[in-house]
Coordinates of C-alpha atoms in Angstrom, one line a residue:
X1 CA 161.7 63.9 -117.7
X2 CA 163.5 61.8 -114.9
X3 CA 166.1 63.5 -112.9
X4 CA 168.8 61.5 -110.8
X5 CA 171.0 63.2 -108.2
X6 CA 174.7 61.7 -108.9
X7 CA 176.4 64.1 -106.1
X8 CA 175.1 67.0 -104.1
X9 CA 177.3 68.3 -101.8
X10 CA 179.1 71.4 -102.3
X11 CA 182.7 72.9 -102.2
X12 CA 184.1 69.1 -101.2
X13 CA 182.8 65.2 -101.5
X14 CA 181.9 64.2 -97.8
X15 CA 180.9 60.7 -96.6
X16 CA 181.1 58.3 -99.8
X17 CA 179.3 61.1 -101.5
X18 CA 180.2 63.6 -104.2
X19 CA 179.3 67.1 -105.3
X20 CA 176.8 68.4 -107.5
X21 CA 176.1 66.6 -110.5
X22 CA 172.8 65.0 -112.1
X23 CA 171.3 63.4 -115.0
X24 CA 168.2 64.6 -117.1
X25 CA 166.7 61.9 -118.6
X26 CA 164.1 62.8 -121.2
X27 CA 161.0 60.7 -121.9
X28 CA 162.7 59.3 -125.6
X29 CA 165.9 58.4 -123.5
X30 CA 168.3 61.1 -124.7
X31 CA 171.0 61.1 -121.6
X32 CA 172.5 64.5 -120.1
X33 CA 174.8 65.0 -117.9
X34 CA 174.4 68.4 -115.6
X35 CA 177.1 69.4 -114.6
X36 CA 180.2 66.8 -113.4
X37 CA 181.5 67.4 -109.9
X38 CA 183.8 65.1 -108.4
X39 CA 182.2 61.0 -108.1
X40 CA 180.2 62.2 -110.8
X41 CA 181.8 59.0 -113.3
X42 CA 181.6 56.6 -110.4
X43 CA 178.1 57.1 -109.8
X44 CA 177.0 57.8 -113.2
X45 CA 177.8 54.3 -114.0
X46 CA 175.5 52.3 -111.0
X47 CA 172.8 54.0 -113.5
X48 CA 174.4 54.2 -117.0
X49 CA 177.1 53.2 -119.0
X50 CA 179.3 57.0 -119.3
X51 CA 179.4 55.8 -122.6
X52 CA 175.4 55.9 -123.0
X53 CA 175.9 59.9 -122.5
X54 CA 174.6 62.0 -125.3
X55 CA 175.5 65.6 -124.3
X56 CA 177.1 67.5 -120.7
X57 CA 176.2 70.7 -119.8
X58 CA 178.1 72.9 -116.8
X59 CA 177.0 75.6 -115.2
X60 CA 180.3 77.2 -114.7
X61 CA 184.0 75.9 -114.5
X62 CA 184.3 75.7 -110.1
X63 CA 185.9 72.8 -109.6
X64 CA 183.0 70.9 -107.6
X65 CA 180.9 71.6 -110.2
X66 CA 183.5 69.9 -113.0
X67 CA 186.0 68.1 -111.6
X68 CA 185.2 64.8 -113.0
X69 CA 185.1 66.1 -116.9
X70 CA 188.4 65.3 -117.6
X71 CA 187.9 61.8 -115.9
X72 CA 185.1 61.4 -118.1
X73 CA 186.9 62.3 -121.4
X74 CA 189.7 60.0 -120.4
X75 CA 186.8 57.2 -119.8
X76 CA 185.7 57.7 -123.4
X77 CA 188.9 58.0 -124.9
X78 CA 191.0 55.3 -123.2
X79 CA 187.5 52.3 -123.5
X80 CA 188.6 49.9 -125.9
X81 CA 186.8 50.6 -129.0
X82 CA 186.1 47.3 -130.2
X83 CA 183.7 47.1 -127.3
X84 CA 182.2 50.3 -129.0
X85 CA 181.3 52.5 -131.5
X86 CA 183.5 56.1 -130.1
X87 CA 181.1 59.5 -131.2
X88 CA 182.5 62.7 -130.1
X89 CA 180.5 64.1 -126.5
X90 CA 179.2 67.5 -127.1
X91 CA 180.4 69.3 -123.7
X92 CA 178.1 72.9 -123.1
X93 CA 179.5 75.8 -121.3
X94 CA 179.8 79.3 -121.2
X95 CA 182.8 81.1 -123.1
X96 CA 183.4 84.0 -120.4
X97 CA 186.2 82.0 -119.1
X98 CA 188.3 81.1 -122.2
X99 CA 190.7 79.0 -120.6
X100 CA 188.5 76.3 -119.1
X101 CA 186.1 76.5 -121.6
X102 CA 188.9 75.1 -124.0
X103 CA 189.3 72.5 -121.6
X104 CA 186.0 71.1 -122.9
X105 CA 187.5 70.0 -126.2
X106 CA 189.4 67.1 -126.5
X107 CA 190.3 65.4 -129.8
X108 CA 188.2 62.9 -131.1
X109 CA 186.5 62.4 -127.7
X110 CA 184.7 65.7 -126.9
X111 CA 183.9 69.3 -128.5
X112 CA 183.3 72.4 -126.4
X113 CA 180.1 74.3 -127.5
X114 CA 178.9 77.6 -126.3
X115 CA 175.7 77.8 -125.0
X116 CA 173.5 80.6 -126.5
X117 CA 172.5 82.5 -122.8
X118 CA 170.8 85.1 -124.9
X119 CA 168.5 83.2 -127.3
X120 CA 169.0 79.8 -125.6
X121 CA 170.1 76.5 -126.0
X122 CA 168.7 73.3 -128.1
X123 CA 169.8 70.2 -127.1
X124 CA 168.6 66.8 -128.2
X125 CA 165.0 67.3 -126.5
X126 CA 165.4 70.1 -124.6
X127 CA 165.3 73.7 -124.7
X128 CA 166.8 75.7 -122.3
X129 CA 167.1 79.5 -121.5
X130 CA 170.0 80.6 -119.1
X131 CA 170.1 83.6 -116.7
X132 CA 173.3 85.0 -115.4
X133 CA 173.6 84.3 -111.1
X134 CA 174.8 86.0 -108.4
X135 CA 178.7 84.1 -107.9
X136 CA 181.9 85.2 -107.8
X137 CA 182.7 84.0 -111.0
X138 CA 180.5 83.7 -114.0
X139 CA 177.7 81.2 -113.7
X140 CA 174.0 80.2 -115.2
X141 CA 171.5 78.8 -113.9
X142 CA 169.4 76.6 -116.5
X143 CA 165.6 76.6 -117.2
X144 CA 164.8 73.2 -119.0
X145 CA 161.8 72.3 -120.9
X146 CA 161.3 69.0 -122.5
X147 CA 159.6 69.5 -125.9
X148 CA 157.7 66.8 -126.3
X149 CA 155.9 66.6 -122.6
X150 CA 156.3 70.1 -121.8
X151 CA 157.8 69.4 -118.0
X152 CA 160.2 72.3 -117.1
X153 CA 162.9 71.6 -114.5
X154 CA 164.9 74.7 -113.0
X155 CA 168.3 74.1 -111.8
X156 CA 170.1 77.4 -110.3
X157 CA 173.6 76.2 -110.2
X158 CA 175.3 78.5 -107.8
X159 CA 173.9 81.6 -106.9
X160 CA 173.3 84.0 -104.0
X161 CA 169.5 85.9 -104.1
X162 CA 168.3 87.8 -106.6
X163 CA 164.8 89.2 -107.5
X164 CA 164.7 88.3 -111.4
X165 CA 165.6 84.5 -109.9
X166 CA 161.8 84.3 -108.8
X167 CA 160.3 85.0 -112.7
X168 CA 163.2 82.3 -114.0
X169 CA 161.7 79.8 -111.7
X170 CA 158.0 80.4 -112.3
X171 CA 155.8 77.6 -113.0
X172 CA 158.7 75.1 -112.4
X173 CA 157.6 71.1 -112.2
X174 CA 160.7 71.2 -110.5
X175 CA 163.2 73.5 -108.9
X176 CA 166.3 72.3 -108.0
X177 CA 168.3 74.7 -105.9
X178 CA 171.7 75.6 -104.3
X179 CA 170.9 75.7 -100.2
X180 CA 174.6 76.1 -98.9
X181 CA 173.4 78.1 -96.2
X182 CA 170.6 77.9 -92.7
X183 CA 168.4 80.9 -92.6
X184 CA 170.3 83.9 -90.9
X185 CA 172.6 84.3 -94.0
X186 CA 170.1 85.8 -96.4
X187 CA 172.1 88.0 -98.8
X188 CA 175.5 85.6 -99.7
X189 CA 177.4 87.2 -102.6
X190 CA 177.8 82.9 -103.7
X191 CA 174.6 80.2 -102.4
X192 CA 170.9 80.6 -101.2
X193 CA 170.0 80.1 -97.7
X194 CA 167.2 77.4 -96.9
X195 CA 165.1 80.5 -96.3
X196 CA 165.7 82.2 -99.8
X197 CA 165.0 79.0 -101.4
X198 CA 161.3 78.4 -100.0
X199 CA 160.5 82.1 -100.3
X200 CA 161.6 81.2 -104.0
X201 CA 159.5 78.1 -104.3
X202 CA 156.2 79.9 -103.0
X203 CA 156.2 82.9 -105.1
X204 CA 157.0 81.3 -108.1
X205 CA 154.7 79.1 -107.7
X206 CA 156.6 75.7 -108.5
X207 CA 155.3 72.4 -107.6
X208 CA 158.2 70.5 -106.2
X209 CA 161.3 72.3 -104.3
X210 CA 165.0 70.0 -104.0
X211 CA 167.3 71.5 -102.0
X212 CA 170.9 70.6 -103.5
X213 CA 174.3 71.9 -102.9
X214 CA 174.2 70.8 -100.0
X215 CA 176.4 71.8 -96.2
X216 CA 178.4 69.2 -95.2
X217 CA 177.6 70.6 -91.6
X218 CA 174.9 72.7 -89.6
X219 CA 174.8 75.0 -86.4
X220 CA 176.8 73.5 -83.5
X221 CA 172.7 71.9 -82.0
X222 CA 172.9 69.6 -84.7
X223 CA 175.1 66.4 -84.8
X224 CA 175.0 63.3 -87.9
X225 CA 172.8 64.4 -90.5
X226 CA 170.2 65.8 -88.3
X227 CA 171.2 69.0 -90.1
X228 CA 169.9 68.3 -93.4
X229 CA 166.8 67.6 -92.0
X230 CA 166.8 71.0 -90.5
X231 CA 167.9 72.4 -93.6
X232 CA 164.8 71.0 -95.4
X233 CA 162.2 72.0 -92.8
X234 CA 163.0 75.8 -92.9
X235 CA 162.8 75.4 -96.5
X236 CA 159.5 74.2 -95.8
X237 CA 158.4 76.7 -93.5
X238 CA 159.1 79.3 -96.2
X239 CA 157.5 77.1 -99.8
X240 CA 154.1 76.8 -98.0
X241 CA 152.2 73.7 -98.9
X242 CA 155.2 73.2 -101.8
X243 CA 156.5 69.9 -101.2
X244 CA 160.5 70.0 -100.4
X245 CA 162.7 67.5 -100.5
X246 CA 166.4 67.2 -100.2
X247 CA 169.0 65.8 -103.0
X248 CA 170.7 62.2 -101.9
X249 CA 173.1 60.1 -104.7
X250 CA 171.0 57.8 -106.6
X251 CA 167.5 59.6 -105.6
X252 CA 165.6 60.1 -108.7
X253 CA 162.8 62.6 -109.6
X254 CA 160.1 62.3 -111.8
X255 CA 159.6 66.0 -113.3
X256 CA 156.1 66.9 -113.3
X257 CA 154.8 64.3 -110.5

């Protein structure tokens, strides 16, 4: 399973770059788009055509998490189709928001489906289990296990701390968190702290830690983007001899390397 960072900023695009989005790429080349924040088309296309896309899943219905959905339907929809064969994109999210989740449906170009968080979720290769996070509004953070090589990738979409997080992560090839915050804000009601995140990593024993969700800016000692690289090292004081590494457009992981 390959995993390629489209955008990973959060609240706001910032420097060329977008917010969070990425593609899962499974070992049979079934494409899926996690969640679609805004660049997500732009970018999506310097590594496959938005046509190629086989199914979308969201996390939950913020607007740097989807703001590029209805860019992507309207990509789909408006491509001339003698230059393709048009199939209807299967778009997964949660229903505890009906409005936006009817937003997902759009005639003959995409069909809203409801993700099972109780029994969980197969799609294409993949089987995924949800749990409910800690955000102001609802949102679930995704536990992904590729069937046929067994590689599990976590991805926590948006969520402060919470103690069932650790068992949701454990074992992880791959555990791709939201780090909004520097240690010294432990205990957010919306994002982890680089602190959380490593403390995380190490007792759940996960082999690779990427910090995602990303702050725009650090503490006033840092200037440029010295502050992600502060960001990842308290990560790193916290995950032990886990390796961390942050999330940058177009940087791809290989899940289980």
């Amino acid at each position: 399973m390959k995993v390629t960072t489209l955008g990973c900023w959060g609240g706001y695009a910032y420097q060329d770059a977008g917010t969070t989005s990425f593609l899962v790429q499974s070992e049979d080349g079934f494409n899926l788009l996690m969640d679609a924040g805004s660049r997500a088309v732009t970018e999506l296309e310097k590594e496959i055509s938005p046509l190629a896309l086989d199914a979308v899943i969201v996390s939950h219905y913020h607007a740097d998490h989807v703001a590029d959905l209805g860019v992507l339907r309207q990509y789909r929809q408006l491509y001339p189709k003698h230059l393709w064969e048009p199939k209807i994109l299967p778009i997964y999210g949660h229903t505890e928001d009906p409005e936006e989740f009817a937003k997902l449906t759009l005639t003959d170009v995409s069909q809203g489906q409801a993700y099972d968080v109780v029994n969980g979720q197969t799609i294409g290769p993949f089987d995924i289990s949800f749990i409910k996070t800690v955000h102001p509004v609802p949102c679930y953070a995704f536990r992904i296990c590729e069937r046929q090589t067994g590689q599990v990738l976590v991805f926590t979409g948006d969520t402060g701390y919470f103690p069932e997080l650790v068992d949701f992560v454990k074992g992880a090839d791959l555990f791709l968190a939201d780090v909004y915050f520097f240690e010294g804000n432990e205990g957010h009601i919306a994002h982890l702290t680089s602190k959380e995140a490593g403390e995380i990593a190490q007792e759940a024993g996960v082999k690779r830690l990427v910090l995602t969700h990303l702050p725009q800016f650090g503490p006033s000692e840092f200037t440029g983007d010295d502050h992600l690289e502060a960001l990842r090292q308290e990560a790193q004081g916290y995950a032990g001899l886990i390796p961390v590494d942050l999330a940058a457009p177009h940087r791809s992981f290989q899940v289980g390397d």
